[in-house]
Protein backbone atom coordinates (compact mmCIF):
# COMPACT_ATOMS: atom_id res chain seq x y z
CA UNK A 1 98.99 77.94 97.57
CA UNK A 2 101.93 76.83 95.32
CA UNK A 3 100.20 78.29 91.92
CA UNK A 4 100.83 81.90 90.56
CA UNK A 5 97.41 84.16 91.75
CA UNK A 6 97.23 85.86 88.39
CA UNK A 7 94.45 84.20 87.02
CA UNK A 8 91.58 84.53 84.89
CA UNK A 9 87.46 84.20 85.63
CA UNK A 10 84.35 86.33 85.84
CA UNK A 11 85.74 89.33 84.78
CA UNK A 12 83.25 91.49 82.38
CA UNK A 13 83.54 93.43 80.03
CA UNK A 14 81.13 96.74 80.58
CA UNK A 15 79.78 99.09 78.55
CA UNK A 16 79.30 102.79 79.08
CA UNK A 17 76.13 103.90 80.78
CA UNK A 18 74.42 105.34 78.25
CA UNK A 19 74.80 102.48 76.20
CA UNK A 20 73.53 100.62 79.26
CA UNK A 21 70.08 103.25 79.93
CA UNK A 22 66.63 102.59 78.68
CA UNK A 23 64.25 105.29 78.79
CA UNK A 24 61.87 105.05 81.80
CA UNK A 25 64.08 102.75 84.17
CA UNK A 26 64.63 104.44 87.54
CA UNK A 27 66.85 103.93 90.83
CA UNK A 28 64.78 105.63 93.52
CA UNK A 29 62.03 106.86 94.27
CA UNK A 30 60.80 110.38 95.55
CA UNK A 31 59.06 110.78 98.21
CA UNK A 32 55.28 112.01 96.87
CA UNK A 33 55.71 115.85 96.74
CA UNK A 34 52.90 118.22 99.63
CA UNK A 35 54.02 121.08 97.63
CA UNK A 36 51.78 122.47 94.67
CA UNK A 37 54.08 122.75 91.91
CA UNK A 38 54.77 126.32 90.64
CA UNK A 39 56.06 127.39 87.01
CA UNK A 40 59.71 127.66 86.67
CA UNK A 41 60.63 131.52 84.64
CA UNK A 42 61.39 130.10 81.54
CA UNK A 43 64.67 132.57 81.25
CA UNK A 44 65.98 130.10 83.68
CA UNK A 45 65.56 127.06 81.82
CA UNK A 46 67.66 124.63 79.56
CA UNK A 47 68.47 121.76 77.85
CA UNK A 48 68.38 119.69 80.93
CA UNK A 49 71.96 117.14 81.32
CA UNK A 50 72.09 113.96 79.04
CA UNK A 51 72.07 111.28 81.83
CA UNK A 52 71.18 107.61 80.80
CA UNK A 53 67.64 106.24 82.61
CA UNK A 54 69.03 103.37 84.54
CA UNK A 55 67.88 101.28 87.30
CA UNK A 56 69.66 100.50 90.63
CA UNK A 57 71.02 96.92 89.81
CA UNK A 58 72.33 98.92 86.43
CA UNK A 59 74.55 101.33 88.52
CA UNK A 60 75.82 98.94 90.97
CA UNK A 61 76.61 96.02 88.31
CA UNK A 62 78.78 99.02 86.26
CA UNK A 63 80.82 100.59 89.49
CA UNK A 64 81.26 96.86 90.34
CA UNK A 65 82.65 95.68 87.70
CA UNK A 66 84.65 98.98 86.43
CA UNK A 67 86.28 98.17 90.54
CA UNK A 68 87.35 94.72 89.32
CA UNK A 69 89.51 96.04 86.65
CA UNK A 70 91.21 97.76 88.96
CA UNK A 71 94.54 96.60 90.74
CA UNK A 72 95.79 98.31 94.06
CA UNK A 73 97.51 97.70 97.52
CA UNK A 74 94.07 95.93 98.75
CA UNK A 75 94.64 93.90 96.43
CA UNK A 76 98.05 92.71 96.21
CA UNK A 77 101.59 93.53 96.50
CA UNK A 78 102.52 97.15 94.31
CA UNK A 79 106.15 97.13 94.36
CA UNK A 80 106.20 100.37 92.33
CA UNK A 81 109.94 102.26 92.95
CA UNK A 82 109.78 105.79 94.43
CA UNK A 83 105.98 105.54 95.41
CA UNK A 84 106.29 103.80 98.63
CA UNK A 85 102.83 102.08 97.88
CA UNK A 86 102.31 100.76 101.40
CA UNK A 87 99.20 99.00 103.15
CA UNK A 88 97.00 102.28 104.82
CA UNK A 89 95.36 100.98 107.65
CA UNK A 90 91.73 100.96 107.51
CA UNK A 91 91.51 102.81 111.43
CA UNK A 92 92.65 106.17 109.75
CA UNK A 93 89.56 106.29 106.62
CA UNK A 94 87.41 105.57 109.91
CA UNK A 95 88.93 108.61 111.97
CA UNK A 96 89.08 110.94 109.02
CA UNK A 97 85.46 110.39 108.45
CA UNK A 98 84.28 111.22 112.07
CA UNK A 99 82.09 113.69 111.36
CA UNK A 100 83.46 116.70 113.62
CA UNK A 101 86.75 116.62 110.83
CA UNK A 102 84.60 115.44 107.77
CA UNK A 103 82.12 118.39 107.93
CA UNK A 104 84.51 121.09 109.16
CA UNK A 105 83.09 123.90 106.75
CA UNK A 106 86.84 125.46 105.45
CA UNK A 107 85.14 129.06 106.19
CA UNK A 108 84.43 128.33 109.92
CA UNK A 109 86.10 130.99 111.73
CA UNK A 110 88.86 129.53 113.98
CA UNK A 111 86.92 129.21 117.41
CA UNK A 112 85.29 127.14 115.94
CA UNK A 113 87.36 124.74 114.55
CA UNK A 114 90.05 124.35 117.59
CA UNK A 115 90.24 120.35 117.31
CA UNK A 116 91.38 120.62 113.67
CA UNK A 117 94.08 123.44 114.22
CA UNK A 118 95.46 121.67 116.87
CA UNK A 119 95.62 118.57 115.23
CA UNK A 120 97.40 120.34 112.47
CA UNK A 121 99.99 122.15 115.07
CA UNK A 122 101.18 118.86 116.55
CA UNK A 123 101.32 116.74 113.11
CA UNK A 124 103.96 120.22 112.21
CA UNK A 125 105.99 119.64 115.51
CA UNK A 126 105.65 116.08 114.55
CA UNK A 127 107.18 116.07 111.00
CA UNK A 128 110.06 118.97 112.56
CA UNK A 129 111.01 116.48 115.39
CA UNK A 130 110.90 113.73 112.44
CA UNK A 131 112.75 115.80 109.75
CA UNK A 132 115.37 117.70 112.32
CA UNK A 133 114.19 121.15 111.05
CA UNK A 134 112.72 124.05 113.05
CA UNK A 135 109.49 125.22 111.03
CA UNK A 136 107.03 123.76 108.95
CA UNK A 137 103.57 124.15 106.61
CA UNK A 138 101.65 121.53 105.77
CA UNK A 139 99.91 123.69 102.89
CA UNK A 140 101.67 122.60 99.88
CA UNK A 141 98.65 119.62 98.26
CA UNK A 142 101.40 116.96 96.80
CA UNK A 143 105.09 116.30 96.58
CA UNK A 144 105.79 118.88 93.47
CA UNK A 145 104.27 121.54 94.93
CA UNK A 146 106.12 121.06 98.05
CA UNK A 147 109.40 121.29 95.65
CA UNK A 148 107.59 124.26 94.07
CA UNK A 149 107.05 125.80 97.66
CA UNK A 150 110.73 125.06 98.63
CA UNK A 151 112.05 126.54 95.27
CA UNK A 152 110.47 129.73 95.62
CA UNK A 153 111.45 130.36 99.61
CA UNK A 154 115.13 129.65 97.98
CA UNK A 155 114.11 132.81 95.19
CA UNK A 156 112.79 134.90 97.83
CA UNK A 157 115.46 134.10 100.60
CA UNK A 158 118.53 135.07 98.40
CA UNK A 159 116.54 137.81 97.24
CA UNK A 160 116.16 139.47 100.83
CA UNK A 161 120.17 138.98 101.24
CA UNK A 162 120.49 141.08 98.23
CA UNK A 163 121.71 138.47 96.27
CA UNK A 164 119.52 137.04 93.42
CA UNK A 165 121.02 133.66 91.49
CA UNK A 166 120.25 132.40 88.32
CA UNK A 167 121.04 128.14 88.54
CA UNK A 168 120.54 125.16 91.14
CA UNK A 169 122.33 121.95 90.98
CA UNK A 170 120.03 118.83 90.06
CA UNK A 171 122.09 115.38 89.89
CA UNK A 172 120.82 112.70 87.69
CA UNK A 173 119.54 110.72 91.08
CA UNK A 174 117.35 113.46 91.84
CA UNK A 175 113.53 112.80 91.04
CA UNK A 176 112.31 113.90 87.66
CA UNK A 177 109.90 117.01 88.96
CA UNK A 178 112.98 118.52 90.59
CA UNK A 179 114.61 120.35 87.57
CA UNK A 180 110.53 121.43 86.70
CA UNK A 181 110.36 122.96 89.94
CA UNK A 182 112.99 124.79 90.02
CA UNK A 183 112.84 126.15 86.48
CA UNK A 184 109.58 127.75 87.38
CA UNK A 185 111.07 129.55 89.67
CA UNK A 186 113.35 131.08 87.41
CA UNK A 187 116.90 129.07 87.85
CA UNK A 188 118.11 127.15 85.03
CA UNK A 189 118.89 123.36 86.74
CA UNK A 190 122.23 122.41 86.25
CA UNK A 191 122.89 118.72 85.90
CA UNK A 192 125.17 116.84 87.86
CA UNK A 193 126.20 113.09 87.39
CA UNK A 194 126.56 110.68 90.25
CA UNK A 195 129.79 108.13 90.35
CA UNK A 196 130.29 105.05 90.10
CA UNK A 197 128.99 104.27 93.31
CA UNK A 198 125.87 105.83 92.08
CA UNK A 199 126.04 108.84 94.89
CA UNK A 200 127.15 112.30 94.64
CA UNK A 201 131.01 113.13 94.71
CA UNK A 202 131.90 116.26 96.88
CA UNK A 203 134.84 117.26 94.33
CA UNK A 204 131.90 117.48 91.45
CA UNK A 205 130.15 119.71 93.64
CA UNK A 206 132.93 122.06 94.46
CA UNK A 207 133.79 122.37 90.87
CA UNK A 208 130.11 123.50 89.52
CA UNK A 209 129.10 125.62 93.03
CA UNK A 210 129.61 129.32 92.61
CA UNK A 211 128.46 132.77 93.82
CA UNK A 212 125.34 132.59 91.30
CA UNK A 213 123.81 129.33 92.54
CA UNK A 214 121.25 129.24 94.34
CA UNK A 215 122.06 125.56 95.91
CA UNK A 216 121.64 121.80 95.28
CA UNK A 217 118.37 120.00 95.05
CA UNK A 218 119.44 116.58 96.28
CA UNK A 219 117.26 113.40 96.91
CA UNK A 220 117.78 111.16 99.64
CA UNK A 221 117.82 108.48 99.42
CA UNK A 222 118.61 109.13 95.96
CA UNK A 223 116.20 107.72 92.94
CA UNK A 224 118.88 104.44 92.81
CA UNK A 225 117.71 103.66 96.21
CA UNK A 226 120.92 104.57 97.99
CA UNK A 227 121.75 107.06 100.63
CA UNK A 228 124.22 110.18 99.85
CA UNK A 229 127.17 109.60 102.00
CA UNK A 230 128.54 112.53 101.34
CA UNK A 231 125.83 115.10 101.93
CA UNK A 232 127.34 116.69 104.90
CA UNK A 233 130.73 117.47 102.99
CA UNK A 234 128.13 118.77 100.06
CA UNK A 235 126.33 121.01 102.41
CA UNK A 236 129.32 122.49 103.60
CA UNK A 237 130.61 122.98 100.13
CA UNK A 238 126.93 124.65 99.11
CA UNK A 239 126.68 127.26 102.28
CA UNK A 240 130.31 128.33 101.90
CA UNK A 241 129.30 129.57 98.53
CA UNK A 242 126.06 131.18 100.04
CA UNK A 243 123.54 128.00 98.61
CA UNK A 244 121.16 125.93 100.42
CA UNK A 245 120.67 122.46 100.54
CA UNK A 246 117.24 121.15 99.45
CA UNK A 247 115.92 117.82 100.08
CA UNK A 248 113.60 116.00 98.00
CA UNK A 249 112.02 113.79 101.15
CA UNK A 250 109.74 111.45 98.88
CA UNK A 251 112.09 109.01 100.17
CA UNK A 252 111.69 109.20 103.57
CA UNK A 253 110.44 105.87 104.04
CA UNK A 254 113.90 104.44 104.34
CA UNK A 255 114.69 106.87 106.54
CA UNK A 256 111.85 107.61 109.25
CA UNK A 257 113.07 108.10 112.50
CA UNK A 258 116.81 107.21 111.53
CA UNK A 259 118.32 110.53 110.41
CA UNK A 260 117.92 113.93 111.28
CA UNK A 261 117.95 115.75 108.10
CA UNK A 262 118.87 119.10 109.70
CA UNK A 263 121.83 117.69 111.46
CA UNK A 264 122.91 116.81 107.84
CA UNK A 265 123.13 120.13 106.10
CA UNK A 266 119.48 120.34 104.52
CA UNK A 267 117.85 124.16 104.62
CA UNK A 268 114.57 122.97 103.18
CA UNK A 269 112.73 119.77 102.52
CA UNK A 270 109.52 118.51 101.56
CA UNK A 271 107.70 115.54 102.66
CA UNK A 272 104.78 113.09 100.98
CA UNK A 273 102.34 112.02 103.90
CA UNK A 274 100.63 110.35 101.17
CA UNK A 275 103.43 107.94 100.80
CA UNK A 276 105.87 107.57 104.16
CA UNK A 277 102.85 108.36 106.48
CA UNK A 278 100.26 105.81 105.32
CA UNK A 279 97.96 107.79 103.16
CA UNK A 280 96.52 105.97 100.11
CA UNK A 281 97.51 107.41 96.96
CA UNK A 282 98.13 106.94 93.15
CA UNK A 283 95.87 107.58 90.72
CA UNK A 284 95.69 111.51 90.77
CA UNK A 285 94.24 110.73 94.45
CA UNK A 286 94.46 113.61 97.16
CA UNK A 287 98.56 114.29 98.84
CA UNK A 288 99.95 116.37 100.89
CA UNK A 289 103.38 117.58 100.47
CA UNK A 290 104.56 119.62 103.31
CA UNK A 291 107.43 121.55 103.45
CA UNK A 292 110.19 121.67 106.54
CA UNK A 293 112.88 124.60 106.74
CA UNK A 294 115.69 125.38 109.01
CA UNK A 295 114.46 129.11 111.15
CA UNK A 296 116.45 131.24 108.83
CA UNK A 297 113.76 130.43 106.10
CA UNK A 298 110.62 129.89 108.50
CA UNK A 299 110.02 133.92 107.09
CA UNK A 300 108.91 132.94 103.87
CA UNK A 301 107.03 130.24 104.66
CA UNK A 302 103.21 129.78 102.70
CA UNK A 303 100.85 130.99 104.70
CA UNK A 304 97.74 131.28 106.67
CA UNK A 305 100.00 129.93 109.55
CA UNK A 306 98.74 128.11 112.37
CA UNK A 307 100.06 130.25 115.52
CA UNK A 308 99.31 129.37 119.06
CA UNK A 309 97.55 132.41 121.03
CA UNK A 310 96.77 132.75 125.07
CA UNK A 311 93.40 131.24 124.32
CA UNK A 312 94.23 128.30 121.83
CA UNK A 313 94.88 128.56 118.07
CA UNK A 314 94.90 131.21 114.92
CA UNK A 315 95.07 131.13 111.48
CA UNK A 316 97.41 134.22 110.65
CA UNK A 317 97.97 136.01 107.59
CA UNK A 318 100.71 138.56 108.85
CA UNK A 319 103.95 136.72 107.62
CA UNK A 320 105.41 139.69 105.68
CA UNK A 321 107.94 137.92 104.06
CA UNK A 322 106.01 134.90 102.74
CA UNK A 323 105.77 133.42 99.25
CA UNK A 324 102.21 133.38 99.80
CA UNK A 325 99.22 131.04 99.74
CA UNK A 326 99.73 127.96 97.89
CA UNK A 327 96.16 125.91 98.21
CA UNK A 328 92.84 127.15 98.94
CA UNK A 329 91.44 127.12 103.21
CA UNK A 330 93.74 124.38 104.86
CA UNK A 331 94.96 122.55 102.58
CA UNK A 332 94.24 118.66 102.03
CA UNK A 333 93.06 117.95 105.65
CA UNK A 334 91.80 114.92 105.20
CA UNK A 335 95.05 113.21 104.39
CA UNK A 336 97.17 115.07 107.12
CA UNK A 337 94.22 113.48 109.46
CA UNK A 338 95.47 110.23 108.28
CA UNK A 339 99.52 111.04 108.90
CA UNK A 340 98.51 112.31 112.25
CA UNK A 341 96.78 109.23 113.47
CA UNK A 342 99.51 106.83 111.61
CA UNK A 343 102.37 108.98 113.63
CA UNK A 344 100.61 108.76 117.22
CA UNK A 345 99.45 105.06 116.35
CA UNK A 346 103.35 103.80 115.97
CA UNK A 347 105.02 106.53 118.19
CA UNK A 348 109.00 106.81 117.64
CA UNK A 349 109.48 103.59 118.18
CA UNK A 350 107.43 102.14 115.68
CA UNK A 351 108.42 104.91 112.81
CA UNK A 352 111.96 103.33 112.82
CA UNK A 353 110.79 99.93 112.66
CA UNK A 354 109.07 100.88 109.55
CA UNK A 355 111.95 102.24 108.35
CA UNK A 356 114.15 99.32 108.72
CA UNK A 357 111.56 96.78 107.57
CA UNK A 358 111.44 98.34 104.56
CA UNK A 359 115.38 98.51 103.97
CA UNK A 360 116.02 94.86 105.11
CA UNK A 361 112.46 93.63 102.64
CA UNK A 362 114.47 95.79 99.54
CA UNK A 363 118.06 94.18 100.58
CA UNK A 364 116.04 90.65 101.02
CA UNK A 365 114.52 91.07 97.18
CA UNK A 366 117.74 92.69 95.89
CA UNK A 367 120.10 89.70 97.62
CA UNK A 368 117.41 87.02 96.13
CA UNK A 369 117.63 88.47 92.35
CA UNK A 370 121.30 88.71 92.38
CA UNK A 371 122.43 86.65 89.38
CA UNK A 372 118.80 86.78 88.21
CA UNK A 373 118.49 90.49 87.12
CA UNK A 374 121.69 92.60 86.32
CA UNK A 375 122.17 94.70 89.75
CA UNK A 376 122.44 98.47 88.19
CA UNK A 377 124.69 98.70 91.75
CA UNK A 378 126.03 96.08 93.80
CA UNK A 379 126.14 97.41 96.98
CA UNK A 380 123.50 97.53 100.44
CA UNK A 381 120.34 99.41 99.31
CA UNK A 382 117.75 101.50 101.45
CA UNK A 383 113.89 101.21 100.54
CA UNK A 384 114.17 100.54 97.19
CA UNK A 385 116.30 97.99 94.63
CA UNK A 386 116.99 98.67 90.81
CA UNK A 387 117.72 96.38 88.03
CA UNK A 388 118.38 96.62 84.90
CA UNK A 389 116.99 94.02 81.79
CA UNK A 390 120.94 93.66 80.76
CA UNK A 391 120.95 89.29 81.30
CA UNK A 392 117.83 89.21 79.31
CA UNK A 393 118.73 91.39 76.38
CA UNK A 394 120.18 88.05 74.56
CA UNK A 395 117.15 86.54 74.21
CA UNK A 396 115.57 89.63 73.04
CA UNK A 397 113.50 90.29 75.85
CA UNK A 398 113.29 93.85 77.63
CA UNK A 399 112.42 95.51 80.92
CA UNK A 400 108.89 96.51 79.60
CA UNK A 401 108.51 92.32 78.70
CA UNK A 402 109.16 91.74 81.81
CA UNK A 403 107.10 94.49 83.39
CA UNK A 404 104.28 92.76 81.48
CA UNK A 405 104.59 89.41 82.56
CA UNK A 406 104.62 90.03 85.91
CA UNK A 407 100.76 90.89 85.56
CA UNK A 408 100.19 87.73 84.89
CA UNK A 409 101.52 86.28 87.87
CA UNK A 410 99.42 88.43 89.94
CA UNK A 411 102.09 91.43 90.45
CA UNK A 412 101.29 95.02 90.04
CA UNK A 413 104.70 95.87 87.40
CA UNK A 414 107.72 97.91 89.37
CA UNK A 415 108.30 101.50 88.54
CA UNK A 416 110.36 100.93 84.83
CA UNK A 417 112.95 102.97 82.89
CA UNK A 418 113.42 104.78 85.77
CA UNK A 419 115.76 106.04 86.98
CA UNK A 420 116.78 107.23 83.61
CA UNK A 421 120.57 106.78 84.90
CA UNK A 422 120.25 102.72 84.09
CA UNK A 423 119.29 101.56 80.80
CA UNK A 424 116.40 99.29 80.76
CA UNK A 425 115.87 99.97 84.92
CA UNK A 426 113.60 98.49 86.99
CA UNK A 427 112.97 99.66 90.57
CA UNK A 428 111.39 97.15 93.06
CA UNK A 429 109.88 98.75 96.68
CA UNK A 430 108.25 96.17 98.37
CA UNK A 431 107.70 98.47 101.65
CA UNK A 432 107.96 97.16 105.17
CA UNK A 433 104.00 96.02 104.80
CA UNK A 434 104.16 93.01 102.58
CA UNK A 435 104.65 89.97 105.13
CA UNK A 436 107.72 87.44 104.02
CA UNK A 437 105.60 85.43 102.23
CA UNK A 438 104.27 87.61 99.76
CA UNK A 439 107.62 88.78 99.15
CA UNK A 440 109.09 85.40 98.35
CA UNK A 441 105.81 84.91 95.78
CA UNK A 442 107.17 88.19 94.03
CA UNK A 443 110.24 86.83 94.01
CA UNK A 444 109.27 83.41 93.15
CA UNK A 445 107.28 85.22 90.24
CA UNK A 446 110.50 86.99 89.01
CA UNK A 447 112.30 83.94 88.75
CA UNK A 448 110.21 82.17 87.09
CA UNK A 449 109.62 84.73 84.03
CA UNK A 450 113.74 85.06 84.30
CA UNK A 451 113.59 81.24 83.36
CA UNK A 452 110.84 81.33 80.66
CA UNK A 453 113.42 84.42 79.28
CA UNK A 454 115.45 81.94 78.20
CA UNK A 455 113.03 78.77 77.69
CA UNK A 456 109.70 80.05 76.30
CA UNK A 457 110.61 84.50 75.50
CA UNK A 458 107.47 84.56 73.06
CA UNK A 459 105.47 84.34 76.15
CA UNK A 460 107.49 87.67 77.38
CA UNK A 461 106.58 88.73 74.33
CA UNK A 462 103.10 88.71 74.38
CA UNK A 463 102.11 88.75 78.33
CA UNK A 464 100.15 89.64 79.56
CA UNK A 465 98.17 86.95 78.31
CA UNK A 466 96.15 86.30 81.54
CA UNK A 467 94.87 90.07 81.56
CA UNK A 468 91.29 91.30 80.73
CA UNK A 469 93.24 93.60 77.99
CA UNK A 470 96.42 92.23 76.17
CA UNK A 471 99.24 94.24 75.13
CA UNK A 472 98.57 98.24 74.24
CA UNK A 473 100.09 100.26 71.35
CA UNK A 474 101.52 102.11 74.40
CA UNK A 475 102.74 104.68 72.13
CA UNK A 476 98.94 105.45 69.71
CA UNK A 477 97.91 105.17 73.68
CA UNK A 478 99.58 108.21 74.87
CA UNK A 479 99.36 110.39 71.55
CA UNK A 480 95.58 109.54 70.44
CA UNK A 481 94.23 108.67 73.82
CA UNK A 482 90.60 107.44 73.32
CA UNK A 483 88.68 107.28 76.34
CA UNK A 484 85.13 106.28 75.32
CA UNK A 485 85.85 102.97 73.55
């Protein structure tokens, strides 16, 4: 197919379902009640719920055509920087739903529940093997809280060496929850700027560590999609003052299989199953963020624990230096489920293919833009790419213009104005997942709206034009959100 896919056709517009409902229409039907009916105590009655009468072919025509409005990775390429929005294979929703895992009640008491602990033991021995640390808890439900969780084993491991600190290190690369994280944990984040190379400089670090720093929260691959060179010379610099090395492992992707984060320095990191291991995600959708530590910090780990006994496996409380419980019974089950059965289904082998499928796709889009897009840094990228909107800027068009146009064509828009370190950024992950062909469409795409930049911008200007809605008042959108009209 040589045209673009964005298109228009049958899309509807839908009202709510209450504008929809007519009294007396009905979906189903009861079964015709044995029972004599009895009178309810009226002390126990109420205004019953305002729910529409609708009938089935109602329902179905609204969820159907509210599900056409929508855009994700089943339905085309979502090259959205930092999310890692990868196919999930469809094998894992089918495992997670078997019903011995599905209807696991979260208060069965651990005899019980055997298959599920020890599912959960080996994905932890798993993700150490992966990361190169010693100890891990797959409690924390998302990516922040596994900063949050990491954070506060920092607070409570300099506390048990007698030494409380007040700060932490956050460079500009790191991802925007870090400095969040840590100040609600009590440090005050202190920012550090990467160089020109767009990486962390060891001589910057040894000038801000000191005595009352708690450590450095780095990411890597950092949020400009390139890998800190230097983080063993940082780590040393950081534990010779007493810090720790935290690693923001959103990124992993690039990186599966590849490097031993351990072996690098890094005391602590969390990880996103719902992004490097194949989990579907976005939307406020369930994650899983666990958390991996070096055995000097395996102490304050959340707990319950999973411990292995003579008989099989425990849940166990008695942890006495933990930070304590972080999400209610297991955690988010259903998604480690998923990272267990993408880990066994690719095996070590596989893992690092991912990984360096996904760096050559980003160097393949980044190499095929050059002279298109300004490159923010000109050098070999891992998962991710980032441009900038500085070739366009003379013909008055911007990254957001571009973001916009990009719809039309049938793209899901790149993560924008992020990171904040590149003015008018725009960061392309096309994942190892996206076959060479759609990549070259994306890029096709992109060089196309580069050309009507400088031929047609008005069209910049007002894409998308091929959308069900047009252009927002982004800004009335986030201040007076209205979600009824």
């Amino acid at each position: 197919m040589n045209e673009p896919m964005g298109t228009t056709g049958l899309i509807l517009n839908e009202p709510l379902l209450w504008e929809k409902g007519k009294k007396g229409r009905i979906g189903y039907s009861l079964l015709r009640s044995d029972i004599e009916k009895s009178a309810i105590d009226k002390t126990l009655l109420g205004e019953g719920p305002d729910f529409p009468d609708l009938s089935e072919i109602d329902v179905v025509r609204h969820y159907t055509r509210l599900s056409q409005w929508n855009f994700g990775v089943d339905t085309g390429m979502y090259p959205l920087g930092s999310c890692t929005m990868k196919y999930n294979p469809k094998v894992h929703e089918k495992l997670a739903g078997l019903i011995g895992f599905a209807n696991a009640h979260p208060l069965l008491p651990a005899q019980l529940v055997q298959g599920a602990l020890q599912l959960m033991s080996e994905l932890q021995d798993f993700l150490a093997e992966i990361t190169g640390l010693d100890a891990v808890s797959l409690q924390p439900a998302a990516g922040a809280q596994g900063e949050l969780a990491g954070m506060l084993m920092l607070v409570a491991y300099h506390n048990s060496q007698g030494r409380p600190r007040s700060k932490i290190l956050v460079p500009d690369t790191a991802h925007g929850t870090n400095p969040a994280s840590a100040a609600l944990c009590g440090y005050r984040p202190i920012p550090v700027s990467s160089n020109d190379q767009g990486i962390l400089s060891p001589g910057q670090i040894s000038e801000l560590m000191d005595d009352d720093t708690a450590g450095i929260m780095i990411t890597n691959p950092n949020t400009l999609g390139l890998f800190e060179e230097n983080i063993k010379a940082i780590a040393q610099i950081v534990h010779a003052k007493g810090g720790q090395v935290y690693c923001d492992g959103a990124n992993l992707n690039a990186v599966m299989g590849m490097v031993h984060m351990g072996d690098l320095g890094v005391d602590v990191m969390h990880l996103n199953l719902h992004k490097t291991f194949s989990t579907p995600h976005g939307g406020g959708g369930p994650g899983s963020g666990p958390v991996c530590v070096k055995s000097h910090l395996a102490p304050f780990l959340p707990i319950p624990r999973i411990v292995k006994t003579a008989v099989g496996y425990d849940l166990s409380d008695d942890f006495p230096d933990t930070i304590g419980k972080l999400h209610a019974f297991w955690g988010n089950f259903g998604v480690m489920l998923k990272a267990y059965c993408y880990i066994l289904s690719m095996g070590p082998e596989f893992l690092k293919k991912a990984s360096q499928l996904a760096v050559l796709n980003a160097n393949y889009v980044k190499e095929s833009l050059r002279g298109v897009f300004h490159l923010a840094y000109d050098k070999p990228c891992m998962h991710e790419c980032v441009f900038s909107d500085k070739l366009q800027k003379n013909q008055g068009i911007t990254t957001l213009d571009i973001a916009k146009r990009l719809m039309d064509y049938g793209f899901h828009p790149p993560t924008i104005y992020f990171p904040l370190v590149v003015s008018g950024a725009f960061m392309i992950e096309p994942t190892e997942t996206e076959s060479l062909e759609n990549i070259n469409e994306f890029i096709n795409a992109c060089k196309s709206i580069a050309s009507e930049a400088i031929d047609n911008p008005e069209i910049l200007k007002q894409a998308p034009v091929r959308c069900k809605l047009k252009r927002l008042d982004e800004a009335t959108a986030a201040r007076r959100p209205c979600l009824s009209d």
